[in-house]
Every structure is written in C-alpha cells, then in structure tokens.
C-alpha cells in the first residue's frame, strides 16, 4: 500500500491510497466519524484499488459547509470525482455515508459503477433506541453541554457503544471525532433522517441499475439487523449479515469486511 496524496478538494479532506492506475474505490464514512474509520480495511483494499477516502463537510479535517443535506454532500463528492477524472467508481458508504453514496448514484449514475452499503439503515422505522451514552450526548438540554466537555475516554465509549466487539480507536480517529461540533452533528442527523423519510434507501436503489452489496452486523445496536432484508427487494442486490458484529464492521471485523468488498468489486455481485 502506498499513501501518495492528502489534500483538500471541494471543501473536503481527501486521502488517496494505492496505485492511481488501479480501479477506483471511494469510501464514505458515516455521521460523527471521518475517513480514519476505514483505516483497518485500507491495506487490503489498496492492494487492488486506488482507494479514495473523504472527510465529509464538518467532519474530521473538513471545514463546515453551508448545507448538510444528503444530496448537497453527494454533489460535492461528484465534483471531486469529476476533478479527478474518474468514472465508473466503486462507492462504499458506512451508515449514513451509504445515503451520500446512494444520492451520488441517483444524481450521477455515470460516476457509480457499483455501490456498497455497510450498516446503512434502510428506513426510519428500522432505527432502534440508541445506546444510553449517545442519547446523553445528543439529546437536549444536556447534550450541548456534555458534547463540549467530552473526554477522549467518553468519545471512545460512545463509539464502542455501537459495536458488538472490542474496537481499537487510534488517537487520530478520536481527534477527528472531537472536532465535530454539536450543531453540525445534530444538523447532519436531521438531514439524514429527512433523506430516508422522504423515500427509503431500497426504494431509491430499486430505481437504479447498479450492483449493490449490503453488509449488516447481525448484532447492530443502532439499526434493527433484520431490516437489512428490506434490501432484498432491490434488483442486483446482495445482502450479507455478519454474525456477532455490531454497527462498525470495518473496525470489528476488518478482514471479513475487506474480503466481502474485494469479492464484490471484482465481480459486481
């Protein structure tokens, strides 16, 4: 693996790994996260792909944006891919990053060759009661105060609460999360909910002609794991449930996640 470029483009921090001439693979993180969350799977993926990781606006090392609407974020990603001269890209999104990936495919089908969704809740009714620490950090009136006083240990507990297995969170990933403001986080969550409330992700995908891989942890504490089968209605979709894995497959089971992604990008199924 060769990391060859770190830059800002279209309001996003962008990291490239692997050979530029290899088939492109774009990784989009979820809410309250950053491109660093993909680090455990990057070595395996970059052996076969030009891997592109973005920090979405207001997350990680990217500055805030005027809009956090899902289609607006997808538009920024599309502009980045256009600047890179890329098309027919394999796009993988984790959690709400899957919504940005889906919106990208809706807006610009010429840019998306295949679509991978990891732990992307299909519709609002699949959302579970969130772990206690997340409710404390995000719900008013205490949320804003608690958010501003988060310690590294609290950030780690909040992330780990969404996992079913122990996860290793490097200091730089924790720092990325610390940089996300309460206002940005709340706004992003509202915009994500609006996107899937307007039309479910499976409905959106059913209107597209793109191969889809859905990966879900069978022990996901954020989204009802059985809701992954809502994606069975999508033509050209393959659904994989990972036993004993929570909301963070790339951190909890990076080897298995990498193998599933590489098999999919190699065959489109």
PDB file of C-alpha atoms in Angstrom:
ATOM      1  CA  UNK A   1       0.000   0.000   0.000  1.00  0.00           C
ATOM      2  CA  UNK A   2       1.259   3.438  -0.894  1.00  0.00           C
ATOM      3  CA  UNK A   3      -0.380   6.547   0.507  1.00  0.00           C
ATOM      4  CA  UNK A   4       0.508   9.148  -2.066  1.00  0.00           C
ATOM      5  CA  UNK A   5      -1.649  12.190  -1.551  1.00  0.00           C
ATOM      6  CA  UNK A   6      -3.520  14.105   1.128  1.00  0.00           C
ATOM      7  CA  UNK A   7      -5.342  17.225   0.023  1.00  0.00           C
ATOM      8  CA  UNK A   8      -8.445  19.371   0.347  1.00  0.00           C
ATOM      9  CA  UNK A   9     -10.856  19.480  -2.576  1.00  0.00           C
ATOM     10  CA  UNK A  10     -14.377  20.883  -2.804  1.00  0.00           C
ATOM     11  CA  UNK A  11     -14.485  21.511   0.937  1.00  0.00           C
ATOM     12  CA  UNK A  12     -13.348  18.017   1.878  1.00  0.00           C
ATOM     13  CA  UNK A  13     -10.180  16.471   3.284  1.00  0.00           C
ATOM     14  CA  UNK A  14      -9.204  13.714   0.854  1.00  0.00           C
ATOM     15  CA  UNK A  15      -6.727  10.840   1.298  1.00  0.00           C
ATOM     16  CA  UNK A  16      -5.570   8.597  -1.551  1.00  0.00           C
ATOM     17  CA  UNK A  17      -4.023   5.134  -1.083  1.00  0.00           C
ATOM     18  CA  UNK A  18      -2.863   2.524  -3.556  1.00  0.00           C
ATOM     19  CA  UNK A  19      -1.784   2.937  -7.184  1.00  0.00           C
ATOM     20  CA  UNK A  20      -3.544   5.665  -9.135  1.00  0.00           C
ATOM     21  CA  UNK A  21      -3.880   3.388 -12.188  1.00  0.00           C
ATOM     22  CA  UNK A  22      -5.826   0.757 -10.212  1.00  0.00           C
ATOM     23  CA  UNK A  23      -9.662   0.624 -10.318  1.00  0.00           C
ATOM     24  CA  UNK A  24     -11.016   3.451  -8.140  1.00  0.00           C
ATOM     25  CA  UNK A  25     -12.788   2.749  -4.841  1.00  0.00           C
ATOM     26  CA  UNK A  26     -14.378   5.603  -2.890  1.00  0.00           C
ATOM     27  CA  UNK A  27     -15.027   5.186   0.848  1.00  0.00           C
ATOM     28  CA  UNK A  28     -17.553   7.477   2.581  1.00  0.00           C
ATOM     29  CA  UNK A  29     -17.811   7.493   6.381  1.00  0.00           C
ATOM     30  CA  UNK A  30     -20.943   7.868   8.489  1.00  0.00           C
ATOM     31  CA  UNK A  31     -22.256  10.526  10.888  1.00  0.00           C
ATOM     32  CA  UNK A  32     -19.908  11.659  13.633  1.00  0.00           C
ATOM     33  CA  UNK A  33     -16.979   9.900  12.003  1.00  0.00           C
ATOM     34  CA  UNK A  34     -14.180  10.507   9.477  1.00  0.00           C
ATOM     35  CA  UNK A  35     -12.205   8.775   6.768  1.00  0.00           C
ATOM     36  CA  UNK A  36      -9.956   7.401   9.506  1.00  0.00           C
ATOM     37  CA  UNK A  37     -12.645   4.885  10.447  1.00  0.00           C
ATOM     38  CA  UNK A  38     -11.737   2.967   7.278  1.00  0.00           C
ATOM     39  CA  UNK A  39      -8.066   2.559   8.227  1.00  0.00           C
ATOM     40  CA  UNK A  40      -8.251  -1.150   9.231  1.00  0.00           C
ATOM     41  CA  UNK A  41      -9.516  -2.176   5.769  1.00  0.00           C
ATOM     42  CA  UNK A  42      -7.405   0.184   3.650  1.00  0.00           C
ATOM     43  CA  UNK A  43      -4.255  -2.014   3.432  1.00  0.00           C
ATOM     44  CA  UNK A  44      -6.171  -4.914   1.889  1.00  0.00           C
ATOM     45  CA  UNK A  45      -8.274  -2.698  -0.382  1.00  0.00           C
ATOM     46  CA  UNK A  46      -5.319  -0.607  -1.586  1.00  0.00           C
ATOM     47  CA  UNK A  47      -3.601  -3.767  -2.804  1.00  0.00           C
ATOM     48  CA  UNK A  48      -6.220  -3.887  -5.573  1.00  0.00           C
ATOM     49  CA  UNK A  49      -7.645  -0.370  -5.814  1.00  0.00           C
ATOM     50  CA  UNK A  50      -6.935   3.315  -5.951  1.00  0.00           C
ATOM     51  CA  UNK A  51      -8.655   3.998  -2.616  1.00  0.00           C
ATOM     52  CA  UNK A  52     -10.106   7.467  -2.044  1.00  0.00           C
ATOM     53  CA  UNK A  53     -11.293   8.459   1.427  1.00  0.00           C
ATOM     54  CA  UNK A  54     -13.125  11.693   2.134  1.00  0.00           C
ATOM     55  CA  UNK A  55     -13.961  13.526   5.325  1.00  0.00           C
ATOM     56  CA  UNK A  56     -17.455  14.841   4.652  1.00  0.00           C
ATOM     57  CA  UNK A  57     -18.060  18.556   5.357  1.00  0.00           C
ATOM     58  CA  UNK A  58     -17.880  19.463   9.046  1.00  0.00           C
ATOM     59  CA  UNK A  59     -16.344  16.081   9.912  1.00  0.00           C
ATOM     60  CA  UNK A  60     -12.768  15.027  10.580  1.00  0.00           C
ATOM     61  CA  UNK A  61     -10.437  17.544   8.993  1.00  0.00           C
ATOM     62  CA  UNK A  62     -13.003  19.104   6.647  1.00  0.00           C
ATOM     63  CA  UNK A  63     -14.405  22.579   7.305  1.00  0.00           C
ATOM     64  CA  UNK A  64     -18.125  23.256   7.867  1.00  0.00           C
ATOM     65  CA  UNK A  65     -20.431  23.638   4.873  1.00  0.00           C
ATOM     66  CA  UNK A  66     -23.445  25.835   4.102  1.00  0.00           C
ATOM     67  CA  UNK A  67     -25.648  22.742   3.711  1.00  0.00           C
ATOM     68  CA  UNK A  68     -25.584  19.238   5.129  1.00  0.00           C
ATOM     69  CA  UNK A  69     -28.434  17.951   3.000  1.00  0.00           C
ATOM     70  CA  UNK A  70     -27.563  14.494   1.696  1.00  0.00           C
ATOM     71  CA  UNK A  71     -27.929  15.476  -1.992  1.00  0.00           C
ATOM     72  CA  UNK A  72     -25.709  18.534  -1.416  1.00  0.00           C
ATOM     73  CA  UNK A  73     -22.969  16.368   0.092  1.00  0.00           C
ATOM     74  CA  UNK A  74     -23.290  13.959  -2.819  1.00  0.00           C
ATOM     75  CA  UNK A  75     -22.842  16.913  -5.168  1.00  0.00           C
ATOM     76  CA  UNK A  76     -19.547  17.792  -3.508  1.00  0.00           C
ATOM     77  CA  UNK A  77     -18.353  14.198  -3.875  1.00  0.00           C
ATOM     78  CA  UNK A  78     -19.377  14.221  -7.543  1.00  0.00           C
ATOM     79  CA  UNK A  79     -17.365  17.403  -8.119  1.00  0.00           C
ATOM     80  CA  UNK A  80     -14.332  15.743  -6.525  1.00  0.00           C
ATOM     81  CA  UNK A  81     -14.611  12.685  -8.784  1.00  0.00           C
ATOM     82  CA  UNK A  82     -15.028  14.923 -11.825  1.00  0.00           C
ATOM     83  CA  UNK A  83     -11.856  16.802 -10.894  1.00  0.00           C
ATOM     84  CA  UNK A  84     -10.017  13.501 -10.562  1.00  0.00           C
ATOM     85  CA  UNK A  85     -11.290  12.445 -13.975  1.00  0.00           C
ATOM     86  CA  UNK A  86     -12.860   9.303 -12.576  1.00  0.00           C
ATOM     87  CA  UNK A  87     -15.968   7.429 -13.618  1.00  0.00           C
ATOM     88  CA  UNK A  88     -17.500   4.016 -13.010  1.00  0.00           C
ATOM     89  CA  UNK A  89     -16.202   4.139  -9.432  1.00  0.00           C
ATOM     90  CA  UNK A  90     -16.952   1.515  -6.802  1.00  0.00           C
ATOM     91  CA  UNK A  91     -18.510   3.563  -3.997  1.00  0.00           C
ATOM     92  CA  UNK A  92     -18.870   2.244  -0.451  1.00  0.00           C
ATOM     93  CA  UNK A  93     -20.611   4.107   2.351  1.00  0.00           C
ATOM     94  CA  UNK A  94     -20.818   3.272   6.039  1.00  0.00           C
ATOM     95  CA  UNK A  95     -24.027   4.080   7.920  1.00  0.00           C
ATOM     96  CA  UNK A  96     -25.279   7.471   6.698  1.00  0.00           C
ATOM     97  CA  UNK A  97     -22.335   7.524   4.289  1.00  0.00           C
ATOM     98  CA  UNK A  98     -24.443   4.984   2.422  1.00  0.00           C
ATOM     99  CA  UNK A  99     -27.060   7.688   1.944  1.00  0.00           C
ATOM    100  CA  UNK A 100     -24.489  10.006   0.382  1.00  0.00           C
ATOM    101  CA  UNK A 101     -23.344   7.122  -1.828  1.00  0.00           C
ATOM    102  CA  UNK A 102     -26.944   6.414  -2.859  1.00  0.00           C
ATOM    103  CA  UNK A 103     -27.609  10.084  -3.590  1.00  0.00           C
ATOM    104  CA  UNK A 104     -24.448  10.170  -5.694  1.00  0.00           C
ATOM    105  CA  UNK A 105     -25.735   7.238  -7.750  1.00  0.00           C
ATOM    106  CA  UNK A 106     -29.099   8.983  -8.121  1.00  0.00           C
ATOM    107  CA  UNK A 107     -27.532  12.243  -9.287  1.00  0.00           C
ATOM    108  CA  UNK A 108     -24.672  10.892 -11.349  1.00  0.00           C
ATOM    109  CA  UNK A 109     -25.136   7.278 -12.450  1.00  0.00           C
ATOM    110  CA  UNK A 110     -22.203   7.792 -14.813  1.00  0.00           C
ATOM    111  CA  UNK A 111     -19.866   8.067 -11.826  1.00  0.00           C
ATOM    112  CA  UNK A 112     -21.000   4.982  -9.876  1.00  0.00           C
ATOM    113  CA  UNK A 113     -20.150   1.543 -11.206  1.00  0.00           C
ATOM    114  CA  UNK A 114     -21.161  -0.372  -8.079  1.00  0.00           C
ATOM    115  CA  UNK A 115     -22.476   0.514  -4.652  1.00  0.00           C
ATOM    116  CA  UNK A 116     -21.653  -0.938  -1.237  1.00  0.00           C
ATOM    117  CA  UNK A 117     -23.681  -0.049   1.859  1.00  0.00           C
ATOM    118  CA  UNK A 118     -22.384  -1.018   5.296  1.00  0.00           C
ATOM    119  CA  UNK A 119     -24.746  -0.660   8.279  1.00  0.00           C
ATOM    120  CA  UNK A 120     -26.944   1.781   6.344  1.00  0.00           C
ATOM    121  CA  UNK A 121     -30.393   1.777   7.915  1.00  0.00           C
ATOM    122  CA  UNK A 122     -32.976   1.418   5.135  1.00  0.00           C
ATOM    123  CA  UNK A 123     -35.815   3.496   6.621  1.00  0.00           C
ATOM    124  CA  UNK A 124     -36.675   5.421   9.818  1.00  0.00           C
ATOM    125  CA  UNK A 125     -38.780   2.592  11.251  1.00  0.00           C
ATOM    126  CA  UNK A 126     -35.650   0.404  11.442  1.00  0.00           C
ATOM    127  CA  UNK A 127     -33.936   2.721  13.928  1.00  0.00           C
ATOM    128  CA  UNK A 128     -33.526   1.222  17.397  1.00  0.00           C
ATOM    129  CA  UNK A 129     -33.456   3.027  20.752  1.00  0.00           C
ATOM    130  CA  UNK A 130     -29.903   4.359  20.758  1.00  0.00           C
ATOM    131  CA  UNK A 131     -27.246   3.422  23.329  1.00  0.00           C
ATOM    132  CA  UNK A 132     -27.577   5.451  26.542  1.00  0.00           C
ATOM    133  CA  UNK A 133     -24.307   7.355  26.147  1.00  0.00           C
ATOM    134  CA  UNK A 134     -25.323   8.574  22.693  1.00  0.00           C
ATOM    135  CA  UNK A 135     -28.678   9.750  23.998  1.00  0.00           C
ATOM    136  CA  UNK A 136     -26.920  11.670  26.759  1.00  0.00           C
ATOM    137  CA  UNK A 137     -24.501  13.308  24.320  1.00  0.00           C
ATOM    138  CA  UNK A 138     -27.026  14.200  21.638  1.00  0.00           C
ATOM    139  CA  UNK A 139     -30.326  14.988  23.327  1.00  0.00           C
ATOM    140  CA  UNK A 140     -31.117  18.465  24.622  1.00  0.00           C
ATOM    141  CA  UNK A 141     -30.990  20.063  27.107  1.00  0.00           C
ATOM    142  CA  UNK A 142     -27.828  18.368  28.427  1.00  0.00           C
ATOM    143  CA  UNK A 143     -26.452  17.334  25.047  1.00  0.00           C
ATOM    144  CA  UNK A 144     -24.744  20.607  24.069  1.00  0.00           C
ATOM    145  CA  UNK A 145     -23.017  20.884  27.448  1.00  0.00           C
ATOM    146  CA  UNK A 146     -21.948  17.236  27.553  1.00  0.00           C
ATOM    147  CA  UNK A 147     -20.773  17.346  23.933  1.00  0.00           C
ATOM    148  CA  UNK A 148     -18.454  20.280  24.579  1.00  0.00           C
ATOM    149  CA  UNK A 149     -16.947  18.506  27.604  1.00  0.00           C
ATOM    150  CA  UNK A 150     -16.310  15.123  26.016  1.00  0.00           C
ATOM    151  CA  UNK A 151     -13.126  13.460  27.166  1.00  0.00           C
ATOM    152  CA  UNK A 152     -11.202  11.055  24.933  1.00  0.00           C
ATOM    153  CA  UNK A 153     -12.482   8.227  27.119  1.00  0.00           C
ATOM    154  CA  UNK A 154     -16.084   9.360  26.628  1.00  0.00           C
ATOM    155  CA  UNK A 155     -15.628   9.573  22.865  1.00  0.00           C
ATOM    156  CA  UNK A 156     -14.228   6.055  22.849  1.00  0.00           C
ATOM    157  CA  UNK A 157     -17.139   4.807  24.975  1.00  0.00           C
ATOM    158  CA  UNK A 158     -19.637   6.471  22.659  1.00  0.00           C
ATOM    159  CA  UNK A 159     -18.154   4.842  19.563  1.00  0.00           C
ATOM    160  CA  UNK A 160     -17.697   1.462  21.264  1.00  0.00           C
ATOM    161  CA  UNK A 161     -21.344   1.505  22.354  1.00  0.00           C
ATOM    162  CA  UNK A 162     -22.326   0.977  18.718  1.00  0.00           C
ATOM    163  CA  UNK A 163     -20.092  -2.097  18.377  1.00  0.00           C
ATOM    164  CA  UNK A 164     -20.640  -5.696  19.464  1.00  0.00           C
ATOM    165  CA  UNK A 165     -16.911  -6.480  19.609  1.00  0.00           C
ATOM    166  CA  UNK A 166     -13.981  -4.559  21.116  1.00  0.00           C
ATOM    167  CA  UNK A 167     -12.646  -1.934  18.709  1.00  0.00           C
ATOM    168  CA  UNK A 168      -9.280  -0.191  18.628  1.00  0.00           C
ATOM    169  CA  UNK A 169      -9.642   3.553  18.140  1.00  0.00           C
ATOM    170  CA  UNK A 170      -6.368   5.359  17.362  1.00  0.00           C
ATOM    171  CA  UNK A 171      -5.790   8.808  18.820  1.00  0.00           C
ATOM    172  CA  UNK A 172      -6.114  10.477  15.411  1.00  0.00           C
ATOM    173  CA  UNK A 173      -9.593   8.983  14.928  1.00  0.00           C
ATOM    174  CA  UNK A 174     -10.637  10.224  18.361  1.00  0.00           C
ATOM    175  CA  UNK A 175      -9.268  13.664  17.459  1.00  0.00           C
ATOM    176  CA  UNK A 176     -11.312  13.632  14.238  1.00  0.00           C
ATOM    177  CA  UNK A 177     -14.480  12.949  16.214  1.00  0.00           C
ATOM    178  CA  UNK A 178     -13.634  15.619  18.779  1.00  0.00           C
ATOM    179  CA  UNK A 179     -13.518  18.220  16.001  1.00  0.00           C
ATOM    180  CA  UNK A 180     -17.176  17.679  15.054  1.00  0.00           C
ATOM    181  CA  UNK A 181     -19.375  20.311  16.676  1.00  0.00           C
ATOM    182  CA  UNK A 182     -22.705  19.607  18.342  1.00  0.00           C
ATOM    183  CA  UNK A 183     -24.517  21.825  15.843  1.00  0.00           C
ATOM    184  CA  UNK A 184     -23.022  20.001  12.864  1.00  0.00           C
ATOM    185  CA  UNK A 185     -23.780  16.599  14.351  1.00  0.00           C
ATOM    186  CA  UNK A 186     -27.404  17.423  15.108  1.00  0.00           C
ATOM    187  CA  UNK A 187     -27.894  19.007  11.688  1.00  0.00           C
ATOM    188  CA  UNK A 188     -26.375  16.036   9.880  1.00  0.00           C
ATOM    189  CA  UNK A 189     -28.616  13.612  11.799  1.00  0.00           C
ATOM    190  CA  UNK A 190     -31.727  15.632  10.912  1.00  0.00           C
ATOM    191  CA  UNK A 191     -30.774  15.807   7.230  1.00  0.00           C
ATOM    192  CA  UNK A 192     -30.067  12.063   7.137  1.00  0.00           C
ATOM    193  CA  UNK A 193     -33.470  11.318   8.654  1.00  0.00           C
ATOM    194  CA  UNK A 194     -35.144  13.604   6.132  1.00  0.00           C
ATOM    195  CA  UNK A 195     -33.443  11.758   3.271  1.00  0.00           C
ATOM    196  CA  UNK A 196     -34.666   8.285   4.249  1.00  0.00           C
ATOM    197  CA  UNK A 197     -38.067   9.545   5.438  1.00  0.00           C
ATOM    198  CA  UNK A 198     -38.753  11.065   2.033  1.00  0.00           C
ATOM    199  CA  UNK A 199     -38.050   7.757   0.341  1.00  0.00           C
ATOM    200  CA  UNK A 200     -36.434   4.606   1.742  1.00  0.00           C
ATOM    201  CA  UNK A 201     -32.992   3.563   0.552  1.00  0.00           C
ATOM    202  CA  UNK A 202     -34.251   0.305  -1.018  1.00  0.00           C
ATOM    203  CA  UNK A 203     -36.879   2.272  -2.956  1.00  0.00           C
ATOM    204  CA  UNK A 204     -34.210   4.643  -4.218  1.00  0.00           C
ATOM    205  CA  UNK A 205     -31.898   1.798  -5.208  1.00  0.00           C
ATOM    206  CA  UNK A 206     -34.646  -0.135  -6.970  1.00  0.00           C
ATOM    207  CA  UNK A 207     -34.889   2.730  -9.449  1.00  0.00           C
ATOM    208  CA  UNK A 208     -31.176   2.458 -10.298  1.00  0.00           C
ATOM    209  CA  UNK A 209     -29.351  -0.042 -12.459  1.00  0.00           C
ATOM    210  CA  UNK A 210     -26.291  -0.588 -10.300  1.00  0.00           C
ATOM    211  CA  UNK A 211     -24.938  -3.676  -8.498  1.00  0.00           C
ATOM    212  CA  UNK A 212     -25.405  -3.337  -4.736  1.00  0.00           C
ATOM    213  CA  UNK A 213     -23.724  -5.052  -1.792  1.00  0.00           C
ATOM    214  CA  UNK A 214     -25.339  -4.601   1.621  1.00  0.00           C
ATOM    215  CA  UNK A 215     -23.315  -5.550   4.702  1.00  0.00           C
ATOM    216  CA  UNK A 216     -25.017  -5.514   8.097  1.00  0.00           C
ATOM    217  CA  UNK A 217     -23.882  -6.598  11.535  1.00  0.00           C
ATOM    218  CA  UNK A 218     -26.301  -9.166  12.948  1.00  0.00           C
ATOM    219  CA  UNK A 219     -25.797  -7.521  16.360  1.00  0.00           C
ATOM    220  CA  UNK A 220     -26.103  -3.891  15.241  1.00  0.00           C
ATOM    221  CA  UNK A 221     -27.430  -1.864  18.224  1.00  0.00           C
ATOM    222  CA  UNK A 222     -28.367   1.177  16.110  1.00  0.00           C
ATOM    223  CA  UNK A 223     -30.480  -0.386  13.349  1.00  0.00           C
ATOM    224  CA  UNK A 224     -32.692  -3.453  13.540  1.00  0.00           C
ATOM    225  CA  UNK A 225     -30.471  -6.095  11.911  1.00  0.00           C
ATOM    226  CA  UNK A 226     -33.385  -7.868  10.238  1.00  0.00           C
ATOM    227  CA  UNK A 227     -34.143  -4.623   8.386  1.00  0.00           C
ATOM    228  CA  UNK A 228     -31.205  -5.465   6.129  1.00  0.00           C
ATOM    229  CA  UNK A 229     -33.600  -7.763   4.301  1.00  0.00           C
ATOM    230  CA  UNK A 230     -35.573  -4.754   3.105  1.00  0.00           C
ATOM    231  CA  UNK A 231     -32.763  -4.560   0.551  1.00  0.00           C
ATOM    232  CA  UNK A 232     -33.734  -7.991  -0.829  1.00  0.00           C
ATOM    233  CA  UNK A 233     -36.314  -6.146  -2.926  1.00  0.00           C
ATOM    234  CA  UNK A 234     -33.557  -4.327  -4.813  1.00  0.00           C
ATOM    235  CA  UNK A 235     -32.604  -5.916  -8.154  1.00  0.00           C
ATOM    236  CA  UNK A 236     -28.899  -6.794  -8.361  1.00  0.00           C
ATOM    237  CA  UNK A 237     -28.535  -6.541  -4.561  1.00  0.00           C
ATOM    238  CA  UNK A 238     -26.650  -8.991  -2.358  1.00  0.00           C
ATOM    239  CA  UNK A 239     -27.199  -8.879   1.416  1.00  0.00           C
ATOM    240  CA  UNK A 240     -24.575 -10.158   3.864  1.00  0.00           C
ATOM    241  CA  UNK A 241     -25.269 -10.413   7.618  1.00  0.00           C
ATOM    242  CA  UNK A 242     -22.160 -10.702   9.789  1.00  0.00           C
ATOM    243  CA  UNK A 243     -22.749 -12.760  12.966  1.00  0.00           C
ATOM    244  CA  UNK A 244     -21.606 -11.197  16.234  1.00  0.00           C
ATOM    245  CA  UNK A 245     -20.795  -7.860  14.586  1.00  0.00           C
ATOM    246  CA  UNK A 246     -22.349  -4.510  15.500  1.00  0.00           C
ATOM    247  CA  UNK A 247     -22.551  -1.202  13.672  1.00  0.00           C
ATOM    248  CA  UNK A 248     -18.840  -0.976  12.787  1.00  0.00           C
ATOM    249  CA  UNK A 249     -17.880  -3.981  10.612  1.00  0.00           C
ATOM    250  CA  UNK A 250     -14.729  -2.322   9.252  1.00  0.00           C
ATOM    251  CA  UNK A 251     -13.444  -1.872  12.813  1.00  0.00           C
ATOM    252  CA  UNK A 252     -14.908  -5.016  14.373  1.00  0.00           C
ATOM    253  CA  UNK A 253     -14.165  -7.495  11.560  1.00  0.00           C
ATOM    254  CA  UNK A 254     -11.841  -5.779   9.079  1.00  0.00           C
ATOM    255  CA  UNK A 255     -10.575  -8.957   7.428  1.00  0.00           C
ATOM    256  CA  UNK A 256     -14.041 -10.296   6.653  1.00  0.00           C
ATOM    257  CA  UNK A 257     -15.260  -6.857   5.584  1.00  0.00           C
ATOM    258  CA  UNK A 258     -12.289  -6.450   3.233  1.00  0.00           C
ATOM    259  CA  UNK A 259     -12.881  -9.853   1.673  1.00  0.00           C
ATOM    260  CA  UNK A 260     -16.554  -9.103   1.069  1.00  0.00           C
ATOM    261  CA  UNK A 261     -15.742  -5.752  -0.524  1.00  0.00           C
ATOM    262  CA  UNK A 262     -12.953  -7.144  -2.719  1.00  0.00           C
ATOM    263  CA  UNK A 263     -15.101 -10.034  -3.899  1.00  0.00           C
ATOM    264  CA  UNK A 264     -17.854  -7.580  -4.773  1.00  0.00           C
ATOM    265  CA  UNK A 265     -15.646  -5.088  -6.581  1.00  0.00           C
ATOM    266  CA  UNK A 266     -14.056  -7.914  -8.547  1.00  0.00           C
ATOM    267  CA  UNK A 267     -17.332  -9.469  -9.705  1.00  0.00           C
ATOM    268  CA  UNK A 268     -20.078  -6.895  -9.125  1.00  0.00           C
ATOM    269  CA  UNK A 269     -22.031  -9.460  -7.114  1.00  0.00           C
TER     270      UNK A 269
END
